[in-house]
Amino acid sequence: MSGRYVQYKAREPDQDTAVIIGELEPVIGGLGFSLVEMDLFRRKGSAQVRLIISCPGTIGTDELSRVHRAVLPRLELALEGKDLYIEVSSPGTDRLIKEGAEFRYYTGKAVKCWQTGADNWKQGILRGSDEEKITLETAEGIQTMNYKTIAKAKLDG
C-alpha cells in the first residue's frame, strides 16, 4: 500500500524480473492459474524465486507441484548457471492485498476491507473490481468501495 489507502497500480518489477514474468505467465496461465506475485532474489552463484499463484478453485500440493515442474525449465534457462531455489505457493487464506490490481485474482472469494474512518472490517464476497473500485456482496447487500477509502484489505478465509 502507498500512503493511507490502497492504490490500483501494481508495483513495477525491475527489467530482469519483468522479462522472467513475461516468460512464466503464459506457462502458468496455460495450467489454469494466475501469477499474483513474483520475487527474485539473486546472490552470488544462486537465485531464489518466489511465486504466488491463484485460481478460481482451491490450490493444493498437487497443483503447486505441477506449476513448479512447469516453470523449472524456463527459470533454469533464464537464470543460467545459478543454483536455483523455487518456492511456489498460494495466496493463503488471509493474504494482505497489496494493491488494487490484485483484486482481479480474487473475484468470488471472501475478502475484508478496513475503510478509512471506519471502526471495523467490512466483510463480503468480492463480485468485481476495476481501476477505481471493488464491488462487495455483504450481509447488507451489494456495496462498492473506492480504493481511496480502503486502508487495508485481505482475503478472509
N, CA and C of each residue as an Amber inpcrd file, in Angstrom:
protein
   471
   0.8370000  -1.1720000   0.0000000   0.0000000   0.0000000   0.0000000
   0.8810000   1.2340000   0.0000000   0.3510000   2.2600000  -0.5350000
   1.0600000   3.5200000  -0.5760000   0.2240000   4.5590000   0.1470000
   0.8210000   5.2940000   1.0520000   0.0660000   6.3050000   1.7670000
  -0.9270000   5.6680000   2.7020000  -2.1370000   6.2460000   2.7670000
  -3.1460000   5.7990000   3.7120000  -4.2160000   4.9180000   3.0770000
  -4.1330000   4.6260000   1.7880000  -5.1620000   3.8280000   1.1490000
  -4.5490000   2.9740000   0.0380000  -5.3370000   2.0120000  -0.4250000
  -4.9100000   1.0800000  -1.4650000  -4.8140000   1.8210000  -2.7980000
  -3.7570000   1.5810000  -3.5240000  -3.5800000   2.1250000  -4.8740000
  -3.9220000   1.0250000  -5.8710000  -4.4890000   1.3940000  -7.0050000
  -4.7930000   0.3830000  -8.0060000  -3.5330000  -0.1230000  -8.6820000
  -2.6400000   0.7670000  -9.0490000  -1.4750000   0.4210000  -9.8580000
  -0.5500000  -0.5670000  -9.1380000  -0.2040000  -1.6230000  -9.8430000
   0.6920000  -2.6340000  -9.2970000   2.1260000  -2.1130000  -9.2630000
   2.9090000  -2.6780000  -8.3720000   4.3270000  -2.3220000  -8.3110000
   4.9970000  -2.7320000  -9.6120000   5.9100000  -1.9200000 -10.0770000
   6.6350000  -2.2180000 -11.3150000   7.8740000  -3.0500000 -10.9900000
   8.0100000  -4.2310000 -11.6010000   9.2210000  -5.0300000 -11.3620000
  10.4100000  -4.4340000 -12.1070000  11.6170000  -4.7780000 -11.6580000
  12.7920000  -4.3290000 -12.4080000  12.8060000  -5.0590000 -13.7530000
  13.6540000  -4.6170000 -14.6600000  13.6390000  -5.1360000 -16.0350000
  13.9060000  -6.6420000 -16.0920000  14.8790000  -7.1390000 -15.3250000
  15.1810000  -8.5780000 -15.3310000  13.9800000  -9.3960000 -14.8510000
  13.3540000  -8.9340000 -13.7820000  12.2010000  -9.6420000 -13.2380000
  11.0350000  -9.5870000 -14.2240000  10.8270000  -8.4520000 -14.8760000
   9.7460000  -8.3130000 -15.8520000   9.9120000  -9.2960000 -17.0090000
  11.1390000  -9.5060000 -17.4540000  11.4070000 -10.4630000 -18.5370000
  11.0400000 -11.8760000 -18.0890000  11.4170000 -12.2320000 -16.8770000
  11.1070000 -13.5770000 -16.3620000   9.6050000 -13.7390000 -16.1790000
   8.9300000 -12.7170000 -15.6720000   7.4700000 -12.7700000 -15.5320000
   6.8360000 -12.9940000 -16.8970000   7.3320000 -12.3090000 -17.9130000
   6.8280000 -12.4860000 -19.2760000   6.9900000 -13.9080000 -19.7830000
   8.0460000 -14.5850000 -19.3450000   8.2760000 -15.9820000 -19.7260000
   7.3510000 -16.9360000 -18.9550000   7.0890000 -16.6210000 -17.6970000
   6.3430000 -17.5400000 -16.8370000   4.8300000 -17.4170000 -16.9420000
   4.3230000 -16.2070000 -17.1750000   2.8630000 -16.0140000 -17.1890000
   2.1400000 -16.9120000 -18.1850000   2.6280000 -17.0810000 -19.4270000
   1.9100000 -17.9810000 -20.3450000   1.9340000 -19.4420000 -19.8740000
   3.0210000 -19.8570000 -19.2720000   3.1350000 -21.2350000 -18.7740000
   2.1490000 -21.4470000 -17.6210000   2.1610000 -20.5210000 -16.6730000
   1.2800000 -20.6310000 -15.5140000  -0.1780000 -20.4830000 -15.9450000
  -0.4550000 -19.5360000 -16.8480000  -1.8040000 -19.3410000 -17.3630000
  -2.3150000 -20.5570000 -18.1180000  -1.4280000 -21.2310000 -18.8540000
  -1.7980000 -22.4290000 -19.5930000  -2.2150000 -23.5800000 -18.6890000
  -1.7920000 -23.5200000 -17.4360000  -2.1820000 -24.5370000 -16.4580000
  -3.4570000 -24.1470000 -15.7100000  -4.0020000 -22.9620000 -16.0150000
  -5.2380000 -22.5250000 -15.3790000  -5.0450000 -21.6680000 -14.1390000
  -3.8410000 -21.1440000 -13.9500000  -3.5350000 -20.3250000 -12.7770000
  -3.1470000 -18.9170000 -13.2140000  -3.1450000 -18.0020000 -12.2580000
  -2.6750000 -16.6380000 -12.4810000  -1.4710000 -16.3970000 -11.5940000
  -0.4870000 -15.6860000 -12.1270000   0.6700000 -15.2980000 -11.3350000
   0.3260000 -14.0060000 -10.6060000   0.1830000 -14.0880000  -9.2950000
  -0.1900000 -12.9380000  -8.4740000   1.0410000 -12.1160000  -8.1210000
   2.1270000 -12.7950000  -7.7890000   3.3280000 -12.0900000  -7.3480000
   4.5560000 -12.9520000  -7.6270000   5.6500000 -12.2840000  -7.9750000
   6.9220000 -12.9700000  -8.1500000   8.0130000 -12.1220000  -7.5300000
   8.8360000 -12.7610000  -6.7320000  10.0060000 -12.1110000  -6.1510000
  11.2350000 -12.8750000  -6.6050000  12.2700000 -12.1500000  -6.9760000
  13.5290000 -12.7370000  -7.4120000  14.6520000 -12.1880000  -6.5460000
  15.3610000 -13.0890000  -5.9070000  16.4930000 -12.7120000  -5.0660000
  17.7400000 -13.3640000  -5.6560000  18.6780000 -12.5450000  -6.0500000
  19.9340000 -13.0580000  -6.6130000  21.0460000 -12.9210000  -5.5870000
  21.8290000 -13.9560000  -5.5020000  23.0210000 -13.9470000  -4.6720000
  24.1520000 -14.4960000  -5.5240000  25.3280000 -14.2980000  -5.0770000
  26.4920000 -14.7820000  -5.8270000  26.3520000 -16.2910000  -6.0820000
  26.1780000 -16.6610000  -7.3420000  26.1000000 -18.0650000  -7.7310000
  24.7520000 -18.7280000  -7.5160000  23.7590000 -17.9970000  -6.9780000
  22.4570000 -18.6220000  -6.7450000  21.3310000 -17.6180000  -6.9600000
  20.1370000 -18.1570000  -7.0880000  18.9440000 -17.3240000  -7.2390000
  17.7830000 -18.0090000  -6.5320000  16.9650000 -17.2020000  -5.8970000
  15.7580000 -17.6970000  -5.2500000  14.5670000 -17.0100000  -5.9060000
  13.5890000 -17.8160000  -6.3320000  12.3930000 -17.2930000  -6.9780000
  11.1940000 -17.7150000  -6.1320000  10.3770000 -16.7260000  -5.7750000
   9.1660000 -16.9870000  -5.0030000   7.9770000 -16.5970000  -5.8590000
   7.0900000 -17.5660000  -6.1370000   5.9070000 -17.3500000  -6.9570000
   4.6590000 -17.5430000  -6.1070000   3.7120000 -16.6350000  -6.2430000
   2.4150000 -16.8020000  -5.6070000   1.4040000 -16.8830000  -6.7390000
   0.6510000 -17.9780000  -6.7580000  -0.3020000 -18.2340000  -7.8310000
  -1.7180000 -18.3060000  -7.2680000  -2.6910000 -18.0530000  -8.1360000
  -4.0910000 -18.1150000  -7.7350000  -4.8970000 -18.7740000  -8.8380000
  -6.0860000 -19.2390000  -8.4730000  -7.0360000 -19.7830000  -9.4380000
  -8.4280000 -19.6940000  -8.8160000  -9.4810000 -19.8840000  -9.6120000
 -10.8290000 -19.7930000  -9.0530000 -11.1180000 -20.8310000  -7.9660000
 -10.5310000 -21.9950000  -8.0420000 -10.7770000 -23.0480000  -7.0590000
  -9.7420000 -23.0410000  -5.9520000  -9.5660000 -24.1900000  -5.3540000
  -8.5750000 -24.3240000  -4.2910000  -7.2560000 -24.8070000  -4.8820000
  -6.1880000 -24.5220000  -4.1720000  -4.8550000 -24.9180000  -4.6050000
  -4.2490000 -25.7970000  -3.5270000  -3.8630000 -27.0040000  -3.9290000
  -3.2180000 -27.9400000  -3.0160000  -1.8060000 -28.2410000  -3.4670000
  -1.1880000 -29.1820000  -2.8150000   0.2000000 -29.5180000  -3.1320000
   0.3500000 -30.0740000  -4.5400000  -0.6480000 -30.7970000  -5.0420000
  -0.5610000 -31.3210000  -6.4120000  -0.4890000 -30.1800000  -7.4310000
  -1.3080000 -29.1540000  -7.2400000  -1.3190000 -28.0140000  -8.1490000
  -0.0140000 -27.2200000  -8.0470000   0.4590000 -27.0250000  -6.8380000
   1.7150000 -26.3020000  -6.6450000   2.8770000 -27.0570000  -7.2900000
   2.8920000 -28.3720000  -7.1440000   3.9490000 -29.2000000  -7.7550000
   3.8910000 -29.1270000  -9.2730000   2.6760000 -29.1360000  -9.8260000
   2.5140000 -29.0580000 -11.2800000   3.0900000 -27.7520000 -11.8170000
   2.8110000 -26.6490000 -11.1380000   3.3490000 -25.3550000 -11.5540000
   4.8640000 -25.3520000 -11.4070000   5.3600000 -25.8810000 -10.3070000
   6.8140000 -25.9290000 -10.0690000   7.5200000 -26.6630000 -11.2040000
   6.9990000 -27.8390000 -11.5570000   7.6100000 -28.6280000 -12.6340000
   7.5430000 -27.8940000 -13.9750000   6.4610000 -27.1550000 -14.2100000
   6.2950000 -26.4610000 -15.4940000   7.2170000 -25.2500000 -15.6250000
   7.4550000 -24.5250000 -14.5280000   8.2650000 -23.3070000 -14.6210000
   9.7590000 -23.5800000 -14.4650000  10.1150000 -24.7060000 -13.9080000
  11.5340000 -25.0180000 -13.6660000  12.4080000 -24.8900000 -14.9090000
  12.0490000 -25.4930000 -16.0560000  12.9180000 -25.3650000 -17.2370000
  13.0850000 -23.9140000 -17.7030000  12.0170000 -23.1290000 -17.6420000
  12.0940000 -21.7150000 -18.0490000  13.0240000 -20.9370000 -17.1220000
  12.9110000 -21.1910000 -15.8450000  13.7610000 -20.4830000 -14.8830000
  15.2220000 -20.9170000 -15.0090000  15.4530000 -22.1940000 -15.2820000
  16.8330000 -22.6600000 -15.4740000  17.4740000 -21.9690000 -16.6700000
  16.7030000 -21.7680000 -17.7370000  17.2290000 -21.0550000 -18.9020000
  17.4480000 -19.5770000 -18.6020000  16.4870000 -18.9600000 -17.9440000
  16.5760000 -17.5200000 -17.6620000  17.6800000 -17.1870000 -16.6670000
  17.9220000 -18.0870000 -15.7370000  18.9190000 -17.8490000 -14.6810000
  20.0910000 -18.8070000 -14.8430000  20.5210000 -18.9720000 -16.0500000
  21.5730000 -19.9090000 -16.4330000  22.7870000 -19.8190000 -15.5150000
  23.2400000 -20.9860000 -15.0800000  24.4530000 -21.0620000 -14.2760000
  24.2630000 -20.7740000 -12.7990000  23.0530000 -20.4990000 -12.3830000
  22.7930000 -20.2020000 -10.9710000  22.2240000 -21.4390000 -10.2860000
  22.6190000 -21.6570000  -9.0330000  21.9220000 -22.6400000  -8.2150000
  20.5500000 -22.0430000  -7.9530000  19.5180000 -22.8220000  -8.2130000
  18.1690000 -22.2860000  -8.2300000  17.3230000 -22.8750000  -7.1120000
  16.6480000 -22.0000000  -6.3870000  15.6700000 -22.3990000  -5.3800000
  14.3400000 -21.7660000  -5.7750000  13.2920000 -22.5860000  -5.9110000
  11.9810000 -22.0890000  -6.3310000  10.9570000 -22.4270000  -5.2500000
  10.1880000 -21.4200000  -4.8790000   9.0850000 -21.6110000  -3.9360000
   7.8070000 -21.2010000  -4.6510000   6.8310000 -22.1080000  -4.7030000
   5.5370000 -21.8200000  -5.3090000   4.4890000 -21.9800000  -4.2200000
   3.6640000 -20.9560000  -4.0350000   2.6360000 -21.0390000  -3.0010000
   1.3560000 -20.3580000  -3.4660000   0.2920000 -20.6000000  -2.7250000
  -0.9780000 -19.9280000  -2.9640000  -1.0120000 -18.6690000  -2.1070000
  -1.9790000 -17.7860000  -2.3420000  -2.0320000 -16.5590000  -1.5460000
  -2.2940000 -16.7930000  -0.0600000  -2.7990000 -17.9380000   0.3140000
  -3.1290000 -18.1920000   1.7100000  -4.5210000 -17.6740000   2.0240000
  -5.0410000 -18.0560000   3.1530000  -6.4260000 -17.7240000   3.4860000
  -6.5980000 -16.3130000   4.0280000  -5.5160000 -15.6680000   4.4480000
  -5.6410000 -14.3100000   4.9800000  -4.5870000 -13.3780000   4.3830000
  -4.3250000 -13.5400000   3.0900000  -3.3190000 -12.7300000   2.4130000
  -3.6870000 -11.2550000   2.4430000  -2.7310000 -10.4310000   2.7770000
  -2.8830000  -8.9910000   2.6740000  -2.8600000  -8.6180000   1.1980000
  -3.8700000  -7.9250000   0.7350000  -3.9390000  -7.4900000  -0.6590000
  -3.1430000  -6.1990000  -0.7580000  -2.0640000  -6.2320000  -1.5180000
  -1.0850000  -5.1500000  -1.5120000  -1.4340000  -3.9760000  -2.4090000
  -2.1460000  -4.2350000  -3.5160000  -2.5710000  -3.1580000  -4.3970000
  -3.8840000  -3.5450000  -5.0680000  -4.6110000  -2.5380000  -5.5000000
  -5.9300000  -2.7620000  -6.0630000  -5.9480000  -3.6880000  -7.2680000
  -4.9060000  -3.6530000  -8.0780000  -4.8540000  -4.5070000  -9.2690000
  -4.9120000  -5.9880000  -8.9020000  -4.5460000  -6.3150000  -7.6830000
  -4.5310000  -7.7020000  -7.2260000  -5.9440000  -8.2550000  -6.9990000
  -6.9330000  -7.3860000  -6.7840000  -8.2950000  -7.8550000  -6.5230000
  -8.8230000  -8.7370000  -7.6460000  -8.3960000  -8.4960000  -8.8870000
  -8.9400000  -9.2590000 -10.0200000  -8.7190000 -10.7640000  -9.8670000
  -7.7180000 -11.1580000  -9.0960000  -7.4410000 -12.5850000  -8.8950000
  -8.3840000 -13.2340000  -7.8890000  -9.1390000 -12.4280000  -7.1500000
  -9.9170000 -12.9610000  -6.0300000 -11.4220000 -12.8060000  -6.1940000
 -11.8970000 -12.5400000  -7.4130000 -13.3360000 -12.4560000  -7.6480000
 -13.9890000 -13.7700000  -7.2270000 -15.0700000 -13.6460000  -6.4600000
 -15.7770000 -14.8270000  -5.9600000 -15.2790000 -15.3080000  -4.6090000
 -14.2180000 -14.7150000  -4.1060000 -13.6580000 -15.1260000  -2.8200000
 -14.0450000 -14.1420000  -1.7270000 -14.0180000 -14.6140000  -0.4920000
 -14.3180000 -13.7710000   0.6580000 -13.1390000 -12.8350000   0.9240000
 -13.4400000 -11.5520000   1.0990000 -12.4300000 -10.5590000   1.4330000
 -12.9670000  -9.6810000   2.5590000 -12.0520000  -8.9970000   3.2110000
 -12.4720000  -7.9960000   4.1850000 -11.6280000  -6.7520000   3.9880000
 -12.2710000  -5.6120000   4.1630000 -11.6330000  -4.3210000   3.9270000
 -11.8190000  -3.4240000   5.1460000 -10.7940000  -2.6850000   5.4670000
 -10.8600000  -1.6780000   6.5150000 -10.8380000  -0.3350000   5.8020000
 -11.9250000   0.4010000   5.9180000 -12.0160000   1.6890000   5.2500000
 -11.5440000   2.8040000   6.1790000 -10.9890000   3.8480000   5.5820000
 -10.5540000   4.9940000   6.3740000 -11.7630000   5.5440000   7.1270000
 -11.5610000   5.8590000   8.3890000 -12.6320000   6.3920000   9.2190000
 -13.5720000   5.3440000   9.7860000 -13.3920000   4.0680000   9.4610000
 -14.2680000   3.0010000   9.9690000 -13.7400000   2.4760000  11.2960000
 -14.6040000   1.7820000  12.0210000 -14.1700000   1.1980000  13.2860000
 -14.1990000  -0.3270000  13.2710000 -14.4580000  -0.9170000  12.0800000
 -14.3800000  -2.3740000  11.9600000 -14.2330000  -2.7730000  10.4850000
 -13.9600000  -4.0500000  10.2610000 -13.7860000  -4.5900000   8.9230000
 -15.1380000  -4.7080000   8.2220000 -15.1670000  -4.4780000   6.9280000
 -16.3360000  -4.7510000   6.0870000 -16.0230000  -6.0510000   5.3550000
 -16.8510000  -7.0740000   5.5630000 -16.6040000  -8.3930000   5.0040000
 -17.6290000  -8.7300000   3.9410000 -17.2060000  -9.5180000   2.9510000
 -18.1370000  -9.9610000   1.9270000 -17.4460000 -10.7580000   0.8400000
 -18.2060000 -11.0970000  -0.1660000 -17.6970000 -11.8250000  -1.3330000
 -17.3840000 -10.7920000  -2.4130000 -16.1760000 -10.8400000  -2.9310000
 -15.7660000  -9.9170000  -3.9860000 -16.4730000 -10.3070000  -5.2770000
 -17.2770000  -9.4030000  -5.7900000 -18.0270000  -9.6570000  -7.0180000
 -17.3960000  -9.0250000  -8.2360000 -16.4740000  -8.0860000  -8.0430000
 -15.8160000  -7.4680000  -9.1850000 -14.8910000  -6.3550000  -8.7420000
 -14.0520000  -5.9260000  -9.6770000 -13.1180000  -4.8310000  -9.4090000
 -12.7460000  -4.1780000 -10.7330000 -12.3780000  -2.9100000 -10.6660000
 -11.8660000  -2.2090000 -11.8320000 -10.7610000  -1.2650000 -11.3550000
 -10.4210000  -0.2860000 -12.1500000  -9.3010000   0.5980000 -11.8070000
  -9.6160000   1.5940000 -10.7050000 -10.8770000   1.7020000 -10.2980000
 -11.2540000   2.6850000  -9.2840000 -11.8640000   2.0960000  -8.0260000
 -12.5120000   0.9220000  -8.1350000 -13.2920000   0.4260000  -7.0110000
 -13.4340000  -1.0870000  -7.0420000 -13.9610000  -1.6090000  -5.9290000
 -14.3450000  -3.0170000  -5.8520000 -15.8470000  -3.0790000  -5.5780000
 -16.4550000  -4.1920000  -5.9350000 -17.8530000  -4.4520000  -5.6210000
 -17.8910000  -5.6540000  -4.7040000 -18.5100000  -5.4630000  -3.5490000
 -18.5380000  -6.4730000  -2.4950000 -19.9820000  -6.8340000  -2.1790000
 -20.2640000  -8.1300000  -2.0990000 -21.5770000  -8.5830000  -1.6540000
 -21.4830000  -8.8380000  -0.1610000 -22.1150000  -7.9720000   0.6240000
 -22.0390000  -8.0540000   2.0890000 -23.3890000  -8.4950000   2.6430000
 -23.4590000  -8.6590000   3.9490000 -24.7170000  -9.0030000   4.6060000
 -25.7710000  -7.9200000   4.3760000 -25.3310000  -6.6820000   4.1490000
 -26.2400000  -5.5610000   3.9030000 -26.6080000  -5.4170000   2.4260000
 -26.0300000  -6.2200000   1.5640000 -26.2940000  -6.1230000   0.1300000
 -25.0310000  -5.7790000  -0.6490000 -25.2030000  -5.4420000  -1.9180000
 -24.0700000  -5.1010000  -2.7850000 -23.5720000  -3.7060000  -2.4370000
 -22.2540000  -3.5890000  -2.2350000 -21.6400000  -2.3040000  -1.9160000
 -20.4040000  -2.1080000  -2.7740000 -20.1560000  -0.8660000  -3.1570000
 -18.9180000  -0.5550000  -3.8590000 -18.0230000   0.2410000  -2.9180000
 -16.7230000   0.0370000  -3.0760000 -15.7350000   0.7570000  -2.2810000
 -14.6660000   1.2830000  -3.2080000 -14.4550000   2.5670000  -3.1750000
 -13.3990000   3.1960000  -3.9430000 -12.0660000   2.8850000  -3.2610000
 -11.0240000   2.6490000  -4.0430000  -9.7120000   2.3450000  -3.4580000
  -9.2400000   3.4420000  -2.5170000  -9.6380000   4.6850000  -2.7830000
  -9.1930000   5.8010000  -1.9560000  -9.7880000   5.7640000  -0.5490000
 -10.7620000   4.8660000  -0.3210000 -11.3360000   4.7330000   1.0220000
 -10.8780000   3.4620000   1.7300000 -10.1510000   2.5890000   1.0180000
  -9.7090000   1.3150000   1.6110000  -8.3190000   1.4880000   2.2060000
  -8.2300000   1.3700000   3.5220000  -6.9420000   1.4920000   4.2030000
  -6.1880000   0.1640000   4.1760000  -6.8980000  -0.9490000   4.3450000
  -6.3210000  -2.2940000   4.3040000  -7.3300000  -3.2470000   3.7030000
  -6.8310000  -4.2980000   3.0710000  -7.7030000  -5.3400000   2.5390000
  -6.9660000  -6.6720000   2.6270000  -7.7230000  -7.7330000   2.8610000
  -7.1170000  -9.0770000   2.9020000  -8.1600000 -10.1200000   2.5590000
  -7.6620000 -11.2880000   2.1670000  -8.5540000 -12.4260000   1.9610000
  -9.1110000 -12.8260000   3.3100000 -10.2970000 -13.3830000   3.3060000
 -10.9840000 -13.7020000   4.5520000 -11.3840000 -15.1760000   4.5780000
 -10.3670000 -16.0230000   4.6430000 -10.6140000 -17.4560000   4.7810000
 -11.0110000 -18.0690000   3.5110000
